[in-house]
């Protein structure tokens, strides 16, 4: 499968909201509510932020939210904070017991 | 506290083999599927494969890029998952992360710190 499509970079000022899109196809994002999002700070392991499109694991701030429409999933971060600056990756089930990641988005907090 | 610790990375020549280990603690290892995800230097995440728990047959699935070369196995008595990598190519150079994966829900809820594999002559 081809990687999901994410913008290379997004930016926002502290306190603002930003949205990162993740575009797939009708064979992955569009067919399953099995989209997850991961945050990765430089030199660190990824961290699960959202699973099953819009569910938040325990301990993840409610400033992070997820949604999906058609073949595109989105991650929204509200009340942007300096510590949110990181790379973000989406991931979707792609059928036949496989998963596919997005190319990643670098979030810069101005 | 869930912990996943990878080991076994290093420098290896193209065409050779390497085995990575992932030692788990803080949860009942045998109840969970385990997966490997890699990240080439400066690049994004790429799913490598996973192994289901014995309750789901202990079967494995692999990405097309590694199928036939990589094998994932597990030893539930030691709480260790393995990634056997054969016929290594320079493009397999990456940090390899061990993750816990929720079977049939396909998300990775815990990650190890990663181990670097460099394939070069």
PDB file of C-alpha atoms in Angstrom:
ATOM      1  CA  UNK A   1       0.000   0.000   0.000  1.00  0.00           C
ATOM      2  CA  UNK A   2       1.069   3.606  -0.450  1.00  0.00           C
ATOM      3  CA  UNK A   3       1.726   5.773   2.559  1.00  0.00           C
ATOM      4  CA  UNK A   4      -1.092   7.998   3.745  1.00  0.00           C
ATOM      5  CA  UNK A   5      -0.695  11.646   2.725  1.00  0.00           C
ATOM      6  CA  UNK A   6       0.031  14.254   5.384  1.00  0.00           C
ATOM      7  CA  UNK A   7       1.226  17.851   5.010  1.00  0.00           C
ATOM      8  CA  UNK A   8       4.970  18.065   5.542  1.00  0.00           C
ATOM      9  CA  UNK A   9       4.604  20.857   8.052  1.00  0.00           C
ATOM     10  CA  UNK A  10       2.095  22.966   9.943  1.00  0.00           C
ATOM     11  CA  UNK A  11       2.598  25.771  12.390  1.00  0.00           C
ATOM     12  CA  UNK A  12       0.668  27.796  14.911  1.00  0.00           C
ATOM     13  CA  UNK A  13       1.079  30.228  17.762  1.00  0.00           C
ATOM     14  CA  UNK A  14       0.594  29.317  21.418  1.00  0.00           C
ATOM     15  CA  UNK A  15      -3.073  29.167  22.299  1.00  0.00           C
ATOM     16  CA  UNK A  16      -4.218  28.659  18.723  1.00  0.00           C
ATOM     17  CA  UNK A  17      -5.703  25.511  17.208  1.00  0.00           C
ATOM     18  CA  UNK A  18      -4.221  23.565  14.329  1.00  0.00           C
ATOM     19  CA  UNK A  19      -5.435  20.621  12.285  1.00  0.00           C
ATOM     20  CA  UNK A  20      -3.313  17.986  10.582  1.00  0.00           C
ATOM     21  CA  UNK A  21      -4.929  16.062   7.752  1.00  0.00           C
ATOM     22  CA  UNK A  22      -4.269  12.469   6.758  1.00  0.00           C
ATOM     23  CA  UNK A  23      -5.585  11.409   3.371  1.00  0.00           C
ATOM     24  CA  UNK A  24      -5.868   7.798   2.341  1.00  0.00           C
ATOM     25  CA  UNK A  25      -8.147   5.839   0.060  1.00  0.00           C
ATOM     26  CA  UNK A  26     -11.349   3.863   0.176  1.00  0.00           C
ATOM     27  CA  UNK A  27      -9.174   0.817   0.898  1.00  0.00           C
ATOM     28  CA  UNK A  28      -7.807   2.125   4.181  1.00  0.00           C
ATOM     29  CA  UNK A  29      -8.957   5.314   5.931  1.00  0.00           C
ATOM     30  CA  UNK A  30     -12.276   5.344   4.113  1.00  0.00           C
ATOM     31  CA  UNK A  31     -13.203   1.767   4.952  1.00  0.00           C
ATOM     32  CA  UNK A  32     -12.272   1.398   8.600  1.00  0.00           C
ATOM     33  CA  UNK A  33     -12.616   3.402  11.791  1.00  0.00           C
ATOM     34  CA  UNK A  34      -9.129   2.216  12.724  1.00  0.00           C
ATOM     35  CA  UNK A  35      -7.095   5.395  12.410  1.00  0.00           C
ATOM     36  CA  UNK A  36      -4.539   6.243  15.075  1.00  0.00           C
ATOM     37  CA  UNK A  37      -2.197   9.179  15.636  1.00  0.00           C
ATOM     38  CA  UNK A  38       1.287   9.279  17.153  1.00  0.00           C
ATOM     39  CA  UNK A  39       3.419  12.104  18.503  1.00  0.00           C
ATOM     40  CA  UNK A  40       7.196  11.864  18.219  1.00  0.00           C
ATOM     41  CA  UNK A  41       9.646  14.287  19.775  1.00  0.00           C
ATOM     42  CA  UNK A  42      13.197  14.373  18.347  1.00  0.00           C
ATOM     43  CA  UNK A  43      15.216  11.347  19.365  1.00  0.00           C
ATOM     44  CA  UNK A  44      12.278   9.776  21.189  1.00  0.00           C
ATOM     45  CA  UNK A  45       9.916   6.902  20.559  1.00  0.00           C
ATOM     46  CA  UNK A  46       6.454   7.664  19.166  1.00  0.00           C
ATOM     47  CA  UNK A  47       3.575   8.030  21.620  1.00  0.00           C
ATOM     48  CA  UNK A  48      -0.039   7.069  20.980  1.00  0.00           C
ATOM     49  CA  UNK A  49      -2.294  10.138  21.041  1.00  0.00           C
ATOM     50  CA  UNK A  50      -5.533   9.011  19.350  1.00  0.00           C
ATOM     51  CA  UNK A  51      -6.884   5.576  18.424  1.00  0.00           C
ATOM     52  CA  UNK A  52      -9.947   4.362  16.562  1.00  0.00           C
ATOM     53  CA  UNK A  53     -10.330   7.788  14.927  1.00  0.00           C
ATOM     54  CA  UNK A  54     -11.299   9.812  17.979  1.00  0.00           C
ATOM     55  CA  UNK A  55     -10.544   7.965  21.219  1.00  0.00           C
ATOM     56  CA  UNK A  56      -7.914   9.305  23.610  1.00  0.00           C
ATOM     57  CA  UNK A  57      -5.764   7.011  25.752  1.00  0.00           C
ATOM     58  CA  UNK A  58      -5.669   7.694  29.450  1.00  0.00           C
ATOM     59  CA  UNK A  59      -3.237  10.497  30.201  1.00  0.00           C
ATOM     60  CA  UNK A  60      -3.466  12.249  26.846  1.00  0.00           C
ATOM     61  CA  UNK A  61      -4.651  15.833  27.080  1.00  0.00           C
ATOM     62  CA  UNK A  62      -8.192  16.580  25.896  1.00  0.00           C
ATOM     63  CA  UNK A  63      -6.635  19.318  23.749  1.00  0.00           C
ATOM     64  CA  UNK A  64      -6.006  16.520  21.251  1.00  0.00           C
ATOM     65  CA  UNK A  65      -8.961  15.301  19.212  1.00  0.00           C
ATOM     66  CA  UNK A  66      -9.471  13.210  16.114  1.00  0.00           C
ATOM     67  CA  UNK A  67     -12.101  12.917  13.416  1.00  0.00           C
ATOM     68  CA  UNK A  68     -12.673  11.391  10.006  1.00  0.00           C
ATOM     69  CA  UNK A  69     -14.644  12.265   6.912  1.00  0.00           C
ATOM     70  CA  UNK A  70     -14.556   9.986   3.918  1.00  0.00           C
ATOM     71  CA  UNK A  71     -10.964   9.103   3.059  1.00  0.00           C
ATOM     72  CA  UNK A  72      -9.455  11.842   5.237  1.00  0.00           C
ATOM     73  CA  UNK A  73      -8.734  11.724   8.946  1.00  0.00           C
ATOM     74  CA  UNK A  74      -7.759  14.753  10.985  1.00  0.00           C
ATOM     75  CA  UNK A  75      -5.945  15.502  14.217  1.00  0.00           C
ATOM     76  CA  UNK A  76      -6.796  18.785  15.914  1.00  0.00           C
ATOM     77  CA  UNK A  77      -4.725  20.293  18.689  1.00  0.00           C
ATOM     78  CA  UNK A  78      -6.387  23.152  20.533  1.00  0.00           C
ATOM     79  CA  UNK A  79      -4.752  25.598  22.930  1.00  0.00           C
ATOM     80  CA  UNK A  80      -1.367  24.982  21.305  1.00  0.00           C
ATOM     81  CA  UNK A  81       1.538  24.732  23.745  1.00  0.00           C
ATOM     82  CA  UNK A  82       5.285  24.779  23.223  1.00  0.00           C
ATOM     83  CA  UNK A  83       5.588  21.116  24.219  1.00  0.00           C
ATOM     84  CA  UNK A  84       3.261  20.131  21.362  1.00  0.00           C
ATOM     85  CA  UNK A  85       6.066  20.883  18.908  1.00  0.00           C
ATOM     86  CA  UNK A  86       6.874  17.459  17.457  1.00  0.00           C
ATOM     87  CA  UNK A  87       6.336  15.190  14.474  1.00  0.00           C
ATOM     88  CA  UNK A  88       2.897  13.629  14.117  1.00  0.00           C
ATOM     89  CA  UNK A  89       2.059  10.451  12.236  1.00  0.00           C
ATOM     90  CA  UNK A  90      -1.292   8.989  11.289  1.00  0.00           C
ATOM     91  CA  UNK A  91      -1.807   5.278  10.806  1.00  0.00           C
ATOM     92  CA  UNK A  92      -4.677   3.257   9.372  1.00  0.00           C
ATOM     93  CA  UNK A  93      -5.679  -0.345   9.007  1.00  0.00           C
ATOM     94  CA  UNK A  94      -5.395  -1.158   5.308  1.00  0.00           C
ATOM     95  CA  UNK A  95      -7.091  -4.520   5.091  1.00  0.00           C
ATOM     96  CA  UNK A  96      -5.596  -8.014   4.883  1.00  0.00           C
ATOM     97  CA  UNK A  97      -4.120  -7.618   8.373  1.00  0.00           C
ATOM     98  CA  UNK A  98      -1.819  -4.775   7.335  1.00  0.00           C
ATOM     99  CA  UNK A  99      -1.403  -1.187   8.453  1.00  0.00           C
ATOM    100  CA  UNK A 100      -0.023   1.882   6.732  1.00  0.00           C
ATOM    101  CA  UNK A 101       1.475   5.056   8.194  1.00  0.00           C
ATOM    102  CA  UNK A 102       1.392   8.588   6.914  1.00  0.00           C
ATOM    103  CA  UNK A 103       4.574  10.364   5.911  1.00  0.00           C
ATOM    104  CA  UNK A 104       4.535  12.530   9.020  1.00  0.00           C
ATOM    105  CA  UNK A 105       3.903  16.200   9.764  1.00  0.00           C
ATOM    106  CA  UNK A 106       6.291  18.513  11.569  1.00  0.00           C
ATOM    107  CA  UNK A 107       4.408  20.836  13.913  1.00  0.00           C
ATOM    108  CA  UNK A 108       6.146  24.089  14.756  1.00  0.00           C
ATOM    109  CA  UNK A 109       4.890  26.252  17.603  1.00  0.00           C
ATOM    110  CA  UNK A 110       5.812  29.812  16.708  1.00  0.00           C
TER     111      UNK A 110
ATOM    112  CA  UNK B   1       4.419   0.128  34.275  1.00  0.00           C
ATOM    113  CA  UNK B   2       4.641  -1.287  30.771  1.00  0.00           C
ATOM    114  CA  UNK B   3       8.202  -1.417  29.473  1.00  0.00           C
ATOM    115  CA  UNK B   4       9.563  -2.663  26.175  1.00  0.00           C
ATOM    116  CA  UNK B   5      13.333  -2.867  25.742  1.00  0.00           C
ATOM    117  CA  UNK B   6      14.887  -3.674  22.373  1.00  0.00           C
ATOM    118  CA  UNK B   7      18.358  -5.094  21.910  1.00  0.00           C
ATOM    119  CA  UNK B   8      20.510  -6.661  19.225  1.00  0.00           C
ATOM    120  CA  UNK B   9      20.975  -3.757  16.840  1.00  0.00           C
ATOM    121  CA  UNK B  10      24.297  -2.885  15.252  1.00  0.00           C
ATOM    122  CA  UNK B  11      26.290  -2.744  12.046  1.00  0.00           C
ATOM    123  CA  UNK B  12      25.831  -5.631   9.612  1.00  0.00           C
ATOM    124  CA  UNK B  13      26.921  -6.206   6.030  1.00  0.00           C
ATOM    125  CA  UNK B  14      24.409  -6.491   3.183  1.00  0.00           C
ATOM    126  CA  UNK B  15      23.160 -10.033   2.723  1.00  0.00           C
ATOM    127  CA  UNK B  16      23.854 -11.021   6.323  1.00  0.00           C
ATOM    128  CA  UNK B  17      21.421 -11.713   9.158  1.00  0.00           C
ATOM    129  CA  UNK B  18      20.612 -10.117  12.494  1.00  0.00           C
ATOM    130  CA  UNK B  19      18.171 -10.930  15.278  1.00  0.00           C
ATOM    131  CA  UNK B  20      16.540  -8.270  17.429  1.00  0.00           C
ATOM    132  CA  UNK B  21      14.965  -8.963  20.803  1.00  0.00           C
ATOM    133  CA  UNK B  22      12.240  -7.117  22.670  1.00  0.00           C
ATOM    134  CA  UNK B  23      11.978  -7.819  26.380  1.00  0.00           C
ATOM    135  CA  UNK B  24       8.641  -6.870  27.886  1.00  0.00           C
ATOM    136  CA  UNK B  25       7.556  -6.218  31.448  1.00  0.00           C
ATOM    137  CA  UNK B  26       4.660  -4.697  33.326  1.00  0.00           C
ATOM    138  CA  UNK B  27       1.873  -6.650  31.620  1.00  0.00           C
ATOM    139  CA  UNK B  28       0.853 -10.217  30.817  1.00  0.00           C
ATOM    140  CA  UNK B  29       2.948 -10.633  27.682  1.00  0.00           C
ATOM    141  CA  UNK B  30       1.151 -13.711  26.432  1.00  0.00           C
ATOM    142  CA  UNK B  31      -2.179 -11.880  26.244  1.00  0.00           C
ATOM    143  CA  UNK B  32      -1.000  -9.377  23.639  1.00  0.00           C
ATOM    144  CA  UNK B  33       0.080  -9.177  20.041  1.00  0.00           C
ATOM    145  CA  UNK B  34       3.484  -7.609  19.441  1.00  0.00           C
ATOM    146  CA  UNK B  35       4.696  -5.646  16.454  1.00  0.00           C
ATOM    147  CA  UNK B  36       7.829  -4.107  14.958  1.00  0.00           C
ATOM    148  CA  UNK B  37       7.858  -0.660  13.371  1.00  0.00           C
ATOM    149  CA  UNK B  38      10.959   0.889  11.811  1.00  0.00           C
ATOM    150  CA  UNK B  39      12.129   4.372  10.959  1.00  0.00           C
ATOM    151  CA  UNK B  40      14.910   5.032   8.467  1.00  0.00           C
ATOM    152  CA  UNK B  41      17.177   7.976   9.339  1.00  0.00           C
ATOM    153  CA  UNK B  42      15.290  11.228   8.835  1.00  0.00           C
ATOM    154  CA  UNK B  43      12.251   9.390   7.471  1.00  0.00           C
ATOM    155  CA  UNK B  44       8.789   8.386   8.631  1.00  0.00           C
ATOM    156  CA  UNK B  45       7.448   5.314  10.361  1.00  0.00           C
ATOM    157  CA  UNK B  46       7.016   2.023   8.500  1.00  0.00           C
ATOM    158  CA  UNK B  47       5.144  -0.986   9.849  1.00  0.00           C
ATOM    159  CA  UNK B  48       7.249  -4.166   9.607  1.00  0.00           C
ATOM    160  CA  UNK B  49       4.954  -6.866  10.955  1.00  0.00           C
ATOM    161  CA  UNK B  50       3.292  -8.369  13.997  1.00  0.00           C
ATOM    162  CA  UNK B  51       2.636 -11.616  15.804  1.00  0.00           C
ATOM    163  CA  UNK B  52      -0.669 -12.411  17.425  1.00  0.00           C
ATOM    164  CA  UNK B  53      -1.010 -13.920  20.862  1.00  0.00           C
ATOM    165  CA  UNK B  54      -1.391 -17.683  21.249  1.00  0.00           C
ATOM    166  CA  UNK B  55      -5.099 -17.119  21.905  1.00  0.00           C
ATOM    167  CA  UNK B  56      -5.343 -15.887  18.320  1.00  0.00           C
ATOM    168  CA  UNK B  57      -3.146 -18.610  16.923  1.00  0.00           C
ATOM    169  CA  UNK B  58       0.220 -16.895  17.318  1.00  0.00           C
ATOM    170  CA  UNK B  59       0.145 -16.146  13.600  1.00  0.00           C
ATOM    171  CA  UNK B  60       2.216 -13.477  11.898  1.00  0.00           C
ATOM    172  CA  UNK B  61       1.693 -10.762   9.287  1.00  0.00           C
ATOM    173  CA  UNK B  62       4.363  -8.798   7.413  1.00  0.00           C
ATOM    174  CA  UNK B  63       4.751  -5.745   5.238  1.00  0.00           C
ATOM    175  CA  UNK B  64       5.428  -6.529   1.601  1.00  0.00           C
ATOM    176  CA  UNK B  65       8.880  -4.929   1.850  1.00  0.00           C
ATOM    177  CA  UNK B  66      10.120  -7.547   4.329  1.00  0.00           C
ATOM    178  CA  UNK B  67       7.951 -10.601   3.640  1.00  0.00           C
ATOM    179  CA  UNK B  68      10.059 -13.679   3.037  1.00  0.00           C
ATOM    180  CA  UNK B  69      13.155 -12.096   4.631  1.00  0.00           C
ATOM    181  CA  UNK B  70      11.995 -11.167   8.150  1.00  0.00           C
ATOM    182  CA  UNK B  71      10.415 -13.462  10.742  1.00  0.00           C
ATOM    183  CA  UNK B  72       8.744 -12.473  13.982  1.00  0.00           C
ATOM    184  CA  UNK B  73       8.508 -14.980  16.828  1.00  0.00           C
ATOM    185  CA  UNK B  74       7.781 -14.920  20.533  1.00  0.00           C
ATOM    186  CA  UNK B  75       8.709 -16.728  23.725  1.00  0.00           C
ATOM    187  CA  UNK B  76       5.887 -16.125  26.171  1.00  0.00           C
ATOM    188  CA  UNK B  77       7.777 -17.899  28.988  1.00  0.00           C
ATOM    189  CA  UNK B  78      10.470 -15.209  28.785  1.00  0.00           C
ATOM    190  CA  UNK B  79       8.237 -12.303  27.698  1.00  0.00           C
ATOM    191  CA  UNK B  80      10.395 -11.720  24.641  1.00  0.00           C
ATOM    192  CA  UNK B  81       9.506 -10.998  21.032  1.00  0.00           C
ATOM    193  CA  UNK B  82      12.068 -11.489  18.288  1.00  0.00           C
ATOM    194  CA  UNK B  83      12.661 -10.080  14.837  1.00  0.00           C
ATOM    195  CA  UNK B  84      14.883 -12.303  12.704  1.00  0.00           C
ATOM    196  CA  UNK B  85      16.173 -10.344   9.721  1.00  0.00           C
ATOM    197  CA  UNK B  86      17.776 -12.234   6.851  1.00  0.00           C
ATOM    198  CA  UNK B  87      19.192 -11.134   3.498  1.00  0.00           C
ATOM    199  CA  UNK B  88      19.541  -7.612   4.803  1.00  0.00           C
ATOM    200  CA  UNK B  89      19.658  -4.720   2.365  1.00  0.00           C
ATOM    201  CA  UNK B  90      21.048  -1.217   2.775  1.00  0.00           C
ATOM    202  CA  UNK B  91      17.464   0.076   2.711  1.00  0.00           C
ATOM    203  CA  UNK B  92      16.732  -1.881   5.896  1.00  0.00           C
ATOM    204  CA  UNK B  93      18.894   0.612   7.797  1.00  0.00           C
ATOM    205  CA  UNK B  94      16.604   2.086  10.451  1.00  0.00           C
ATOM    206  CA  UNK B  95      15.727   2.370  14.092  1.00  0.00           C
ATOM    207  CA  UNK B  96      13.547  -0.634  14.899  1.00  0.00           C
ATOM    208  CA  UNK B  97      10.844  -0.134  17.505  1.00  0.00           C
ATOM    209  CA  UNK B  98       9.090  -2.917  19.350  1.00  0.00           C
ATOM    210  CA  UNK B  99       5.457  -2.111  20.089  1.00  0.00           C
ATOM    211  CA  UNK B 100       2.479  -3.668  21.789  1.00  0.00           C
ATOM    212  CA  UNK B 101      -0.441  -3.819  19.379  1.00  0.00           C
ATOM    213  CA  UNK B 102      -4.113  -4.328  20.019  1.00  0.00           C
ATOM    214  CA  UNK B 103      -5.112  -7.247  17.819  1.00  0.00           C
ATOM    215  CA  UNK B 104      -7.918  -6.488  15.393  1.00  0.00           C
ATOM    216  CA  UNK B 105      -7.918  -2.877  16.547  1.00  0.00           C
ATOM    217  CA  UNK B 106      -4.553  -2.136  14.945  1.00  0.00           C
ATOM    218  CA  UNK B 107      -3.101   0.547  17.123  1.00  0.00           C
ATOM    219  CA  UNK B 108       0.240   0.584  18.923  1.00  0.00           C
ATOM    220  CA  UNK B 109      -0.245   1.571  22.536  1.00  0.00           C
ATOM    221  CA  UNK B 110       3.275   1.137  23.944  1.00  0.00           C
ATOM    222  CA  UNK B 111       6.652   1.548  22.251  1.00  0.00           C
ATOM    223  CA  UNK B 112      10.208   0.659  23.157  1.00  0.00           C
ATOM    224  CA  UNK B 113      13.052   3.144  22.837  1.00  0.00           C
ATOM    225  CA  UNK B 114      14.257   1.556  19.598  1.00  0.00           C
ATOM    226  CA  UNK B 115      17.465  -0.085  18.430  1.00  0.00           C
ATOM    227  CA  UNK B 116      19.489   1.069  15.428  1.00  0.00           C
ATOM    228  CA  UNK B 117      20.307  -1.362  12.642  1.00  0.00           C
ATOM    229  CA  UNK B 118      22.843  -0.186  10.078  1.00  0.00           C
ATOM    230  CA  UNK B 119      23.301  -2.261   6.933  1.00  0.00           C
ATOM    231  CA  UNK B 120      26.513  -1.262   5.199  1.00  0.00           C
ATOM    232  CA  UNK B 121      29.629  -2.773   3.733  1.00  0.00           C
TER     233      UNK B 121
END
